[in-house]
Coordinates of C-alpha atoms in Angstrom, one line a residue:
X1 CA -53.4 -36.0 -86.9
X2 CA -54.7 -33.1 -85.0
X3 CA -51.7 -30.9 -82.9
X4 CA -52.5 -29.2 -79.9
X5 CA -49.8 -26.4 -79.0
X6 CA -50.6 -22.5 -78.0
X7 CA -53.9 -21.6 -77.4
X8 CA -54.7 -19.6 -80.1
X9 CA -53.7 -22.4 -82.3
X10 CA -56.0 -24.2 -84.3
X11 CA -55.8 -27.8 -84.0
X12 CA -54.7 -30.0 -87.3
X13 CA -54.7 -33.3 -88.0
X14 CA -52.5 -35.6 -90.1
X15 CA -53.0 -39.0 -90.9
X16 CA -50.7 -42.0 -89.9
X17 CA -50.7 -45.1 -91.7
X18 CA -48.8 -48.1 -90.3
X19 CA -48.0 -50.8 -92.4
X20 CA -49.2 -54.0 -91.7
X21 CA -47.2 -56.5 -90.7
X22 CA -47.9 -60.0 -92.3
X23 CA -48.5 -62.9 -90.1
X24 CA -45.2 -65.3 -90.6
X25 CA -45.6 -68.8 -91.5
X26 CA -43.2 -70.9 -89.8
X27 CA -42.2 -74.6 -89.9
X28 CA -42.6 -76.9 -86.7
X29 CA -39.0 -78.4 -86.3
X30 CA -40.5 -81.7 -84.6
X31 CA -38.6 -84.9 -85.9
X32 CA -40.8 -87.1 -87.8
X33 CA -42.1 -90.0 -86.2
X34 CA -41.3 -93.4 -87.5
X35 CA -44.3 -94.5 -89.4
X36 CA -46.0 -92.3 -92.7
X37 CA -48.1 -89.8 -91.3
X38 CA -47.9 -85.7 -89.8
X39 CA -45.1 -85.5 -87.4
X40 CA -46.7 -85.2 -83.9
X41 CA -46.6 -81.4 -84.0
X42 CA -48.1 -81.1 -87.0
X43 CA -51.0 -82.9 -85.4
X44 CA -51.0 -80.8 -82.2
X45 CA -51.4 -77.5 -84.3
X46 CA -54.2 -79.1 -86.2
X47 CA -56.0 -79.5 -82.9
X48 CA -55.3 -76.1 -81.9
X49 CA -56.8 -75.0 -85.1
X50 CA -60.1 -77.3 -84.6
X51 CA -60.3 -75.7 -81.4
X52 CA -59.8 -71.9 -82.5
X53 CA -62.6 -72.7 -85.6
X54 CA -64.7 -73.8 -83.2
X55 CA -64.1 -70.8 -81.1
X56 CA -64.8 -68.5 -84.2
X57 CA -67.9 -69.6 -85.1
X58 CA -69.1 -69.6 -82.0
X59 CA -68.5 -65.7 -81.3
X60 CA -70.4 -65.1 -84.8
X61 CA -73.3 -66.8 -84.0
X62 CA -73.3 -65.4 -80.5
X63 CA -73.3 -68.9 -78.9
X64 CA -72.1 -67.6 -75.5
X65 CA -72.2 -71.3 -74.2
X66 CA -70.4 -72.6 -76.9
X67 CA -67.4 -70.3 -76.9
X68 CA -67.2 -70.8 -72.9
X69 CA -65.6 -74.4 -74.1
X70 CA -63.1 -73.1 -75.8
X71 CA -61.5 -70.9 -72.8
X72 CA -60.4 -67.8 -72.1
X73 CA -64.1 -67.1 -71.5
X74 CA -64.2 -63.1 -70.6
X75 CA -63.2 -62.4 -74.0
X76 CA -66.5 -62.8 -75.2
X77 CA -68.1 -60.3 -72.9
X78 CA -65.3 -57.4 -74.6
X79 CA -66.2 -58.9 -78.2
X80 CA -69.9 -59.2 -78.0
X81 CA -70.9 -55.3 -79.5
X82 CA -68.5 -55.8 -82.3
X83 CA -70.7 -56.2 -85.5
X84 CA -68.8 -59.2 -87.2
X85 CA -69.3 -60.4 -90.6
X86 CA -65.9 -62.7 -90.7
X87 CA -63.5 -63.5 -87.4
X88 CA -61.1 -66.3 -88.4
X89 CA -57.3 -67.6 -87.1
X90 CA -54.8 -69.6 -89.0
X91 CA -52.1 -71.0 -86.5
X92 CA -48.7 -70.0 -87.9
X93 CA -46.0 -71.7 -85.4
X94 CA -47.2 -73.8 -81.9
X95 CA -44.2 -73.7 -79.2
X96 CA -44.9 -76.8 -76.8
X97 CA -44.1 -76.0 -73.1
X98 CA -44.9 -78.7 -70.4
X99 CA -48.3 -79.8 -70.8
X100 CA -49.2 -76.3 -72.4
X101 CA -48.1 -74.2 -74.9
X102 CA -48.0 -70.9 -77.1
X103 CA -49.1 -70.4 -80.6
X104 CA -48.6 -67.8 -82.9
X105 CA -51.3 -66.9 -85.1
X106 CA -52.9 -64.6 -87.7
X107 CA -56.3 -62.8 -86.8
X108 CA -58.4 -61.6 -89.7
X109 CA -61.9 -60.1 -88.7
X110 CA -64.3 -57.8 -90.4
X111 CA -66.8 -55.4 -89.4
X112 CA -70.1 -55.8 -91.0
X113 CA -71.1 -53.1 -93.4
X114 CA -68.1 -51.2 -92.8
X115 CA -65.0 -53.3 -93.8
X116 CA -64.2 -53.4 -97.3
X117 CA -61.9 -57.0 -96.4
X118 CA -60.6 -58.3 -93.4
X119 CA -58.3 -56.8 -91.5
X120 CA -55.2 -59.0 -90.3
X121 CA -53.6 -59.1 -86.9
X122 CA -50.9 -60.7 -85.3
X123 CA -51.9 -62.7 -81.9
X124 CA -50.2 -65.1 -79.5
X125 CA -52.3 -67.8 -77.6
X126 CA -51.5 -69.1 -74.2
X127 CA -52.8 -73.0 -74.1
X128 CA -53.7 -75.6 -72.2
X129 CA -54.7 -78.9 -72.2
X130 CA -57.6 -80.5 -70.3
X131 CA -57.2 -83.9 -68.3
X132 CA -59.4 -85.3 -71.6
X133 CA -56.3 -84.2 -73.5
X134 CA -58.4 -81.6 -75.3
X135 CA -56.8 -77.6 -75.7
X136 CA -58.4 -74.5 -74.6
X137 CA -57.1 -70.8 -74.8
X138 CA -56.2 -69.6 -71.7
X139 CA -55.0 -66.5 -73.3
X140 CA -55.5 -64.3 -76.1
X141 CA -53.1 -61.0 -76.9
X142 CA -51.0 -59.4 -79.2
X143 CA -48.2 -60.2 -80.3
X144 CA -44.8 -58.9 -79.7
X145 CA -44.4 -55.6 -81.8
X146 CA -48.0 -55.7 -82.9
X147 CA -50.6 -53.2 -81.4
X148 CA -53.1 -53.5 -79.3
X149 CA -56.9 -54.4 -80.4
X150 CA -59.6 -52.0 -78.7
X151 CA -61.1 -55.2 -77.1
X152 CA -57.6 -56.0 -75.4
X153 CA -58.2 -52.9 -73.1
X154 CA -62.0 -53.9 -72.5
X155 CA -64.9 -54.5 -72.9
X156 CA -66.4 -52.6 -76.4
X157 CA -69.5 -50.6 -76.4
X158 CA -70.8 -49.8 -79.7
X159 CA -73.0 -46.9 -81.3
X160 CA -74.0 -46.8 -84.5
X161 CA -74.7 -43.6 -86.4
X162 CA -75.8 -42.5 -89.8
X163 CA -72.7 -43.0 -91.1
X164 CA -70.7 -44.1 -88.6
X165 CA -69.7 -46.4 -86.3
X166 CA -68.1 -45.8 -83.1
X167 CA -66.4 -48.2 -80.7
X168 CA -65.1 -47.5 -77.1
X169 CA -64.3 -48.9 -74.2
X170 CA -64.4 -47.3 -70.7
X171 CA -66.9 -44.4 -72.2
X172 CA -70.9 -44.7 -72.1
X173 CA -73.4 -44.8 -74.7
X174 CA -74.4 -41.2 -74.6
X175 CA -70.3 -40.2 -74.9
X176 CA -69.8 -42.0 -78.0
X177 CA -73.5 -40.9 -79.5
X178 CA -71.6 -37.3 -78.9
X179 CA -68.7 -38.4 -81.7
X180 CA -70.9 -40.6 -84.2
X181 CA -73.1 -37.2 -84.0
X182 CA -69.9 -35.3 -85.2
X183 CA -69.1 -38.3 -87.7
X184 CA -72.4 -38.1 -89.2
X185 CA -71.9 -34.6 -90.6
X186 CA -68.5 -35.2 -91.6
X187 CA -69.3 -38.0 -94.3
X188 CA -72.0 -35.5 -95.9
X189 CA -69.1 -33.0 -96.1
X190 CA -66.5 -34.7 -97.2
X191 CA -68.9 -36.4 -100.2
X192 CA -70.1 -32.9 -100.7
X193 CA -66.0 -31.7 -101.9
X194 CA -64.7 -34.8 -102.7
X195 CA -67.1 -37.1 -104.5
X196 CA -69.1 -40.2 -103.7
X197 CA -66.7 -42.4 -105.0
X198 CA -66.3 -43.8 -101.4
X199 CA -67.6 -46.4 -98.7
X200 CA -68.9 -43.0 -97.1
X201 CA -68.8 -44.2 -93.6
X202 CA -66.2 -44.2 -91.0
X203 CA -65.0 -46.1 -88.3
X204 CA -64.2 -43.8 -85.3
X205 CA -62.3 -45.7 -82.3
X206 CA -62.3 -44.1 -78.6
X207 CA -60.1 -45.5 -76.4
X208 CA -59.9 -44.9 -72.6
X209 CA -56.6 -42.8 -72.0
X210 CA -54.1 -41.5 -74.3
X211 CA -51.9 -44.6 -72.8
X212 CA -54.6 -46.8 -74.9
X213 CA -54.6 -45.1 -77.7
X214 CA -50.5 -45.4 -78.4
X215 CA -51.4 -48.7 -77.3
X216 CA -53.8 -49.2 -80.3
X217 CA -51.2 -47.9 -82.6
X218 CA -48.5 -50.0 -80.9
X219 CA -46.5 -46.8 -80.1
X220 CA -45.4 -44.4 -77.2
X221 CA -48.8 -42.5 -75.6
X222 CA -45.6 -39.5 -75.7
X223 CA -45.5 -39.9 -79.4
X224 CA -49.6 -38.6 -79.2
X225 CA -49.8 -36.5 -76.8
X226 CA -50.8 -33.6 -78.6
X227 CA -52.8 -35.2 -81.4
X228 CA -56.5 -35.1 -81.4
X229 CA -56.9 -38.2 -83.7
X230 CA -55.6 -40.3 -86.5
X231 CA -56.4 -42.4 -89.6
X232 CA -54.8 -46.0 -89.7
X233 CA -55.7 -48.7 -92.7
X234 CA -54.0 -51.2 -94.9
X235 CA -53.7 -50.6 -98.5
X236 CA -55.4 -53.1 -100.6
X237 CA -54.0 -55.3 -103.4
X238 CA -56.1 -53.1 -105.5
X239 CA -55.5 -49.6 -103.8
X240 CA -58.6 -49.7 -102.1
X241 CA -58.7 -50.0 -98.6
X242 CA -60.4 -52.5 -96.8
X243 CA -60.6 -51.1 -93.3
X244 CA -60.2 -47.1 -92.1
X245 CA -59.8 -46.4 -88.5
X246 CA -60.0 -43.0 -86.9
X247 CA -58.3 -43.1 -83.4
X248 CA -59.2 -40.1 -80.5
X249 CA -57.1 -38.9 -78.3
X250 CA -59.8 -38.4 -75.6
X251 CA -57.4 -36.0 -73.6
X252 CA -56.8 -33.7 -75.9
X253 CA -59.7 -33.9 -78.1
X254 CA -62.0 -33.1 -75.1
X255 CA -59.7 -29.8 -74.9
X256 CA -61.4 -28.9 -78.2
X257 CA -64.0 -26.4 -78.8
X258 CA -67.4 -27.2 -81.0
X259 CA -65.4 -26.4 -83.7
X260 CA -62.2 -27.6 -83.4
X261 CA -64.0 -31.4 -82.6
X262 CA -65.8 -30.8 -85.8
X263 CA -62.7 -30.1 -87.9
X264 CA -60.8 -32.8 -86.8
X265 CA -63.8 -35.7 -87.6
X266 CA -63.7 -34.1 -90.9
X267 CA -60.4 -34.1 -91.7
X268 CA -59.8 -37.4 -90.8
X269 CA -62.7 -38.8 -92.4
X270 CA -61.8 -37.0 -95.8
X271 CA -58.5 -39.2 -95.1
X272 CA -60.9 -42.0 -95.5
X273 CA -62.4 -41.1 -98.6
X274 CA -59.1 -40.1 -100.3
X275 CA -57.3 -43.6 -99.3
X276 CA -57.8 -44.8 -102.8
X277 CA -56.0 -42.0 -104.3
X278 CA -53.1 -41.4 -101.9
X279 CA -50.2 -43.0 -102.6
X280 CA -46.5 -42.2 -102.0
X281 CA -46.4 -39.8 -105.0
X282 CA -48.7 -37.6 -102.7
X283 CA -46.9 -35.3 -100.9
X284 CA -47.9 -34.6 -97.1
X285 CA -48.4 -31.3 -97.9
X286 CA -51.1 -32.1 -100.4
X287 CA -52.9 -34.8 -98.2
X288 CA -52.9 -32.6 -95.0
X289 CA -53.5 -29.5 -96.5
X290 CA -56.7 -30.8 -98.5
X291 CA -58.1 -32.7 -95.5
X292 CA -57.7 -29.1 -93.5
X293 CA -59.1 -27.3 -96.4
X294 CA -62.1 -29.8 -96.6
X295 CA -62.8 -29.5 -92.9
X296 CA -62.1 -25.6 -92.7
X297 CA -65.1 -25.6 -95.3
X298 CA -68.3 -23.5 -94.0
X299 CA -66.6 -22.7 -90.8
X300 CA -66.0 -18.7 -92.1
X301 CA -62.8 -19.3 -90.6
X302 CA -60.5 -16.3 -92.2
X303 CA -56.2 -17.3 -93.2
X304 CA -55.2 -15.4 -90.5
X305 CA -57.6 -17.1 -88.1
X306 CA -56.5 -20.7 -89.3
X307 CA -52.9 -20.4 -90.3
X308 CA -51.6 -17.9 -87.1
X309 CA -48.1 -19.1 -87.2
X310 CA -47.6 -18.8 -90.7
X311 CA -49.6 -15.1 -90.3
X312 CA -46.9 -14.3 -88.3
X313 CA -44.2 -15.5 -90.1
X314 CA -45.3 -13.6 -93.0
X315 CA -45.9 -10.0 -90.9
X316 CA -42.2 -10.8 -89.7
X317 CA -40.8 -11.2 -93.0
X318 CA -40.0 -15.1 -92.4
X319 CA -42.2 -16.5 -94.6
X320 CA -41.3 -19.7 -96.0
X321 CA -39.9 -19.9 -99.7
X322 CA -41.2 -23.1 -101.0
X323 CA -43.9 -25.3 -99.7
X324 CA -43.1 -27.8 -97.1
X325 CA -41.5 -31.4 -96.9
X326 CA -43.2 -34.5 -96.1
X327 CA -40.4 -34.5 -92.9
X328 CA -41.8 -31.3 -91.8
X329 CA -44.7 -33.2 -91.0
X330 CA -42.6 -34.9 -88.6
X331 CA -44.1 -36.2 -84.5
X332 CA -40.8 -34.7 -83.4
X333 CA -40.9 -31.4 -85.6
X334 CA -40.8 -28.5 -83.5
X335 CA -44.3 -27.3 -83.0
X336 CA -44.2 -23.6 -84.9
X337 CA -42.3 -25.5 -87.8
X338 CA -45.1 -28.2 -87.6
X339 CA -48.2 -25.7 -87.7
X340 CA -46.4 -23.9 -90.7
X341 CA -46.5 -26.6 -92.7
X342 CA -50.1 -27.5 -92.0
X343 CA -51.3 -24.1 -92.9
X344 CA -48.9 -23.8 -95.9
X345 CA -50.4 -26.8 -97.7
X346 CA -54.0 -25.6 -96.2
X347 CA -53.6 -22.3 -98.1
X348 CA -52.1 -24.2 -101.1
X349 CA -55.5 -26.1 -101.5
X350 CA -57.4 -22.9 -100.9
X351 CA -55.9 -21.6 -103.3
X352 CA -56.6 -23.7 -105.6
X353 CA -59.7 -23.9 -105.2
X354 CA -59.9 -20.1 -105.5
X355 CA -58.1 -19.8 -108.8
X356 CA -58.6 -23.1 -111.0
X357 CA -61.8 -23.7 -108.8
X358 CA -63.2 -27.0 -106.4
X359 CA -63.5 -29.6 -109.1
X360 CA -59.8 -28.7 -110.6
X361 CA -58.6 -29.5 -107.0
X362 CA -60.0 -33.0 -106.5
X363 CA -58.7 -33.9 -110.1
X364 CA -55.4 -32.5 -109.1
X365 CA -55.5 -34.8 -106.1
X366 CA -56.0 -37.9 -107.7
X367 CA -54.2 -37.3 -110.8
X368 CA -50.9 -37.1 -108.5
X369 CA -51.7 -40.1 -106.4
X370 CA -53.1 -42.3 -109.4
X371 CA -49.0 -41.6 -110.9
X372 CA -47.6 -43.5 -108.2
X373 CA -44.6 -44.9 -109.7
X374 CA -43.7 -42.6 -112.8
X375 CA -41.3 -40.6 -112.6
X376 CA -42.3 -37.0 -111.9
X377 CA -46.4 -37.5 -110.7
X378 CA -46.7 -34.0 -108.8
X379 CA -44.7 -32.2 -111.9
X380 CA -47.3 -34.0 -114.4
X381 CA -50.1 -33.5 -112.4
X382 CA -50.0 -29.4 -112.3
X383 CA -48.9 -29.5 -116.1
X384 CA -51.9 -31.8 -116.5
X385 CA -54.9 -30.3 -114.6
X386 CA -53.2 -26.5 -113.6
X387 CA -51.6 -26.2 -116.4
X388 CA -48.7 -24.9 -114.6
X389 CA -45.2 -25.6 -113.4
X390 CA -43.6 -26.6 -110.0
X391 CA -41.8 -23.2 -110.1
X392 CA -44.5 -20.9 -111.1
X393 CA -47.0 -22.7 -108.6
X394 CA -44.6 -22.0 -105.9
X395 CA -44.2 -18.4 -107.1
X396 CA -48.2 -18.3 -107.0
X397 CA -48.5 -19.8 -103.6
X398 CA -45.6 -17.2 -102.1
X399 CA -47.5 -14.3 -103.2
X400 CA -51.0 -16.0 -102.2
X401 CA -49.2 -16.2 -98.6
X402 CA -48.8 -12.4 -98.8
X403 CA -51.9 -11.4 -100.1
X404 CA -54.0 -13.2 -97.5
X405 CA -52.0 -13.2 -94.5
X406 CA -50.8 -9.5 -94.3

C-alpha cells in the first residue's frame, strides 16, 4: 500500500488482503407439497439456475443475442473486454416476492491466462418472471457486505501487456497502456530478486475515483486516501493463490513522479510473487520492507533519500529500539509513525542483503513464511539461514540505522 504524506516523502506501499467471504448455503423453508417430489421452491431455484447457466455460457461464447434473453441486458456491454476462461453461479437461497423475487448466489469467474482458479463472489439477483412464466435477471450486484466488481462501476476496457493485464473503467486505452507499460518492467524485476517460481504476471485494476476503488475493496474511499495501490487475493487450499489484484488509487497515484509510479507497480507486484510464501508467521515488517527493498532496486535511491523520517529520527536521537509491529502498519497509524516502520523493515532487508547477501534474503523470506504454524518461525528462520538471533539481529539493524542514516 503506497502512503502519500509530506512532500519529501517517498511513497510506500503495503499490501492488504481481505479474506474471502464464502458464499452461504441456505435451506428454502417452503412446506412440502402433498405429493413425492421437490417442494415448489426447490423447483423455482432450479429454474433460476437453468436460467443463470444459460446466461453463463452465453457471455463466454460472446453470444450477445443469446444473453439479451436472459435480462439485465447492459451487463454484457461492461463484461465483454474481460478475458474469461470460466464465469459460473450456484444459487444459494431464492426469497419469493410477488411475482418476482431475490436470490442470493455465489459468482466464481476466471481470467484467462492469469487466474490460477476461480475467484468467488457473493452476488444478489433481482428477478422477474415473464407472462410465459419464464425468469429473467433484472438485476445483478453485490451483495450486502461484499465489494464491488470493477464491472459494477462500468463498462471494462482492457489492455493487455507483456506481462500484464490491466482493466479500467472510465479511463481510455492509451491511460491504461501507460500502467501495463509500468507493469511490464516490474515482473522482470521482481523475477530478477526473487525467483521465477511465480505466475509472473499481474493483474493491475484502475478504477474511476478513489470512491471506486474503496468500493472495490468494500471499504471507506477515507480508509485509501492516501494509498497509491494495493494487492488483494485469496489464499489457496494449497497456499498458492489463484487470483492477485493490484488496485490504484488514480488520485493519488497520478500525484506520483516517474519514479514513485514505478516503485509502487513493483512493490506490489513482488506481493504477487511472494503470496505463496507469506503467511501469518511473516511479519509486516518483513513483507513491506522486502517489497520496498525490491522496488528501491536500481533506482540509486540513497537511506537518507528513501527512509527521511526515520533519517530524522535518528539525527534527533529518536531512533526506534527494535523493529516495528505488524500494528504499526496500521490505516489509522499516525503518518511519521507509519513511514518509520516502512523504512525500518526497508533497511532491515537492505541490510541483509548487504551482509549475508541477495540469495540469503529470499531464503530467509520463505523459510519464515513456509513455518507458518510452529512455534517460533521468525526465531528459527534467522538461526537457520542468518545464523543469528532475534536479539543480535536487532542490535545489527540499530547500529545499521546509525551508520547509514547519520
Amino acid at each position: 500500500m503506497a502512503v502519500l504524506g509530506q512532500a519529501r516523502r517517498t511513497p510506500r506501499v503495503r499490501r492488504t488482503w481481505p479474506a474471502v467471504a464464502a458464499a452461504l448455503s441456505l435451506l428454502l423453508a417452503a412446506p412440502l407439497s402433498g405429493c413425492a417430489g421437490k417442494a415448489p421452491g426447490d423447483a423455482a431455484k432450479a429454474e433460476v439456475q437453468r436460467v443463470l447457466d444459460r446466461r453463463s455460457a452465453a457471455l463466454l461464447r460472446h453470444d450477445e443475442k443469446a444473453y439479451d434473453t436472459t435480462g439485465a441486458a447492459a451487463e454484457y456491454t461492461r463484461l465483454r473486454a474481460l478475458p474469461l476462461a470460466s464465469w459460473t453461479y450456484r444459487v444459494t437461497a431464492l426469497h419469493r416476492s410477488g411475482p418476482g423475487a431475490t436470490a442470493d448466489a455465489e459468482l466464481r469467474y476466471r481470467i484467462a491466462g492469469y487466474d490460477r482458479a476461480p475467484i468467488g463472489v457473493r452476488r444478489v439477483l433481482t428477478l422477474g418472471r415473464a407472462a410465459d412464466g419464464t425468469w429473467y435477471v433484472a438485476a445483478d450486484r453485490p451483495a450486502r457486505d461484499a465489494g464491488q466488481q470493477l464491472w459494477d462501476q462500468g463498462g471494462v476496457t482492457a489492455v493487455r501487456g507483456t506481462h500484464s493485464l490491466v482493466l479500467g473503467t472510465g479511463q481510455g486505452a492509451a491511460a491504461l497502456r501507460a500502467y501495463a507499460g509500468l507493469a511490464d518492467r516490474a515482473v522482470p524485476a521482481v523475477s530478477g530478486a526473487w525467483g521465477t517460481d511465480w505466475s509472473r504476471r499481474v493483474v493491475v485494476l484502475v478504477p474511476r475515483s478513489l470512491k471506486d476503488m474503496g468500493g472495490l475493496l468494500g471499504s471507506s474511499a477515507a480508509d485509501y486516501r492516501g494509498i497509491a495501490a494495493v494487492t488483494t487475493g485469496e489464499a489457496g487450499g494449497s497456499g498458492r493463490a489463484p487470483a492477485d489484484r493490484v488496485v490504484v488509487n488514480p488520485e493519488a497515484y497520478a500525484v506520483l513522479g516517474d519514479l514513485g509510479k514505478q516503485v509502487v507497480l513493483t512493490h506490489e507486484t513482488t506481493h504477487v510473487a511472494t503470496r505463496a510464501h507469506t503467511t501469518a508467521a511473516t511479519p509486516l515488517w518483513l513483507s513491506e520492507g522486502y517489497a520496498d527493498w525490491i522496488g528501491y532496486l536500481g533506482t540509486g535511491r540513497t537511506p537518507a533519500e528513501a527512509a527521511p523520517e526515520l533519517a530524522r529520527a535518528v539525527k534527533d536521537g529518536h531512533a526506534p529500539a527494535a523493529l516495528p509491529t505488524d500494528k504499526d502498519f496500521g490505516f489509522t497509524s499516525d503518518p511519521t509513525r507509519l513511514a518509520q516502520a516502512y523504512e525500518s523493515g526497508w533497511l532491515a532487508c537492505r541490510m541483509i542483503a548487504g551482509h549475508w547477501g541477495d540469495a540469503r534474503l529470499g531464503a530467509f523470506y520463505r523459510a519464515v513464511g513456509d513455518h507458518a504454524g510452529r512455534p517460533g518461525a521468525l526465531e528459527n528462520a534467522l538461526a537457520r539461514t542468518l545464523h543469528t538471533t532475534p536479539a543480535a539481529f536487532t542490535d545489527r539493524w540499530h547500529a545499521y540505522l546509525r551508520a547509514e542514516l547519520t
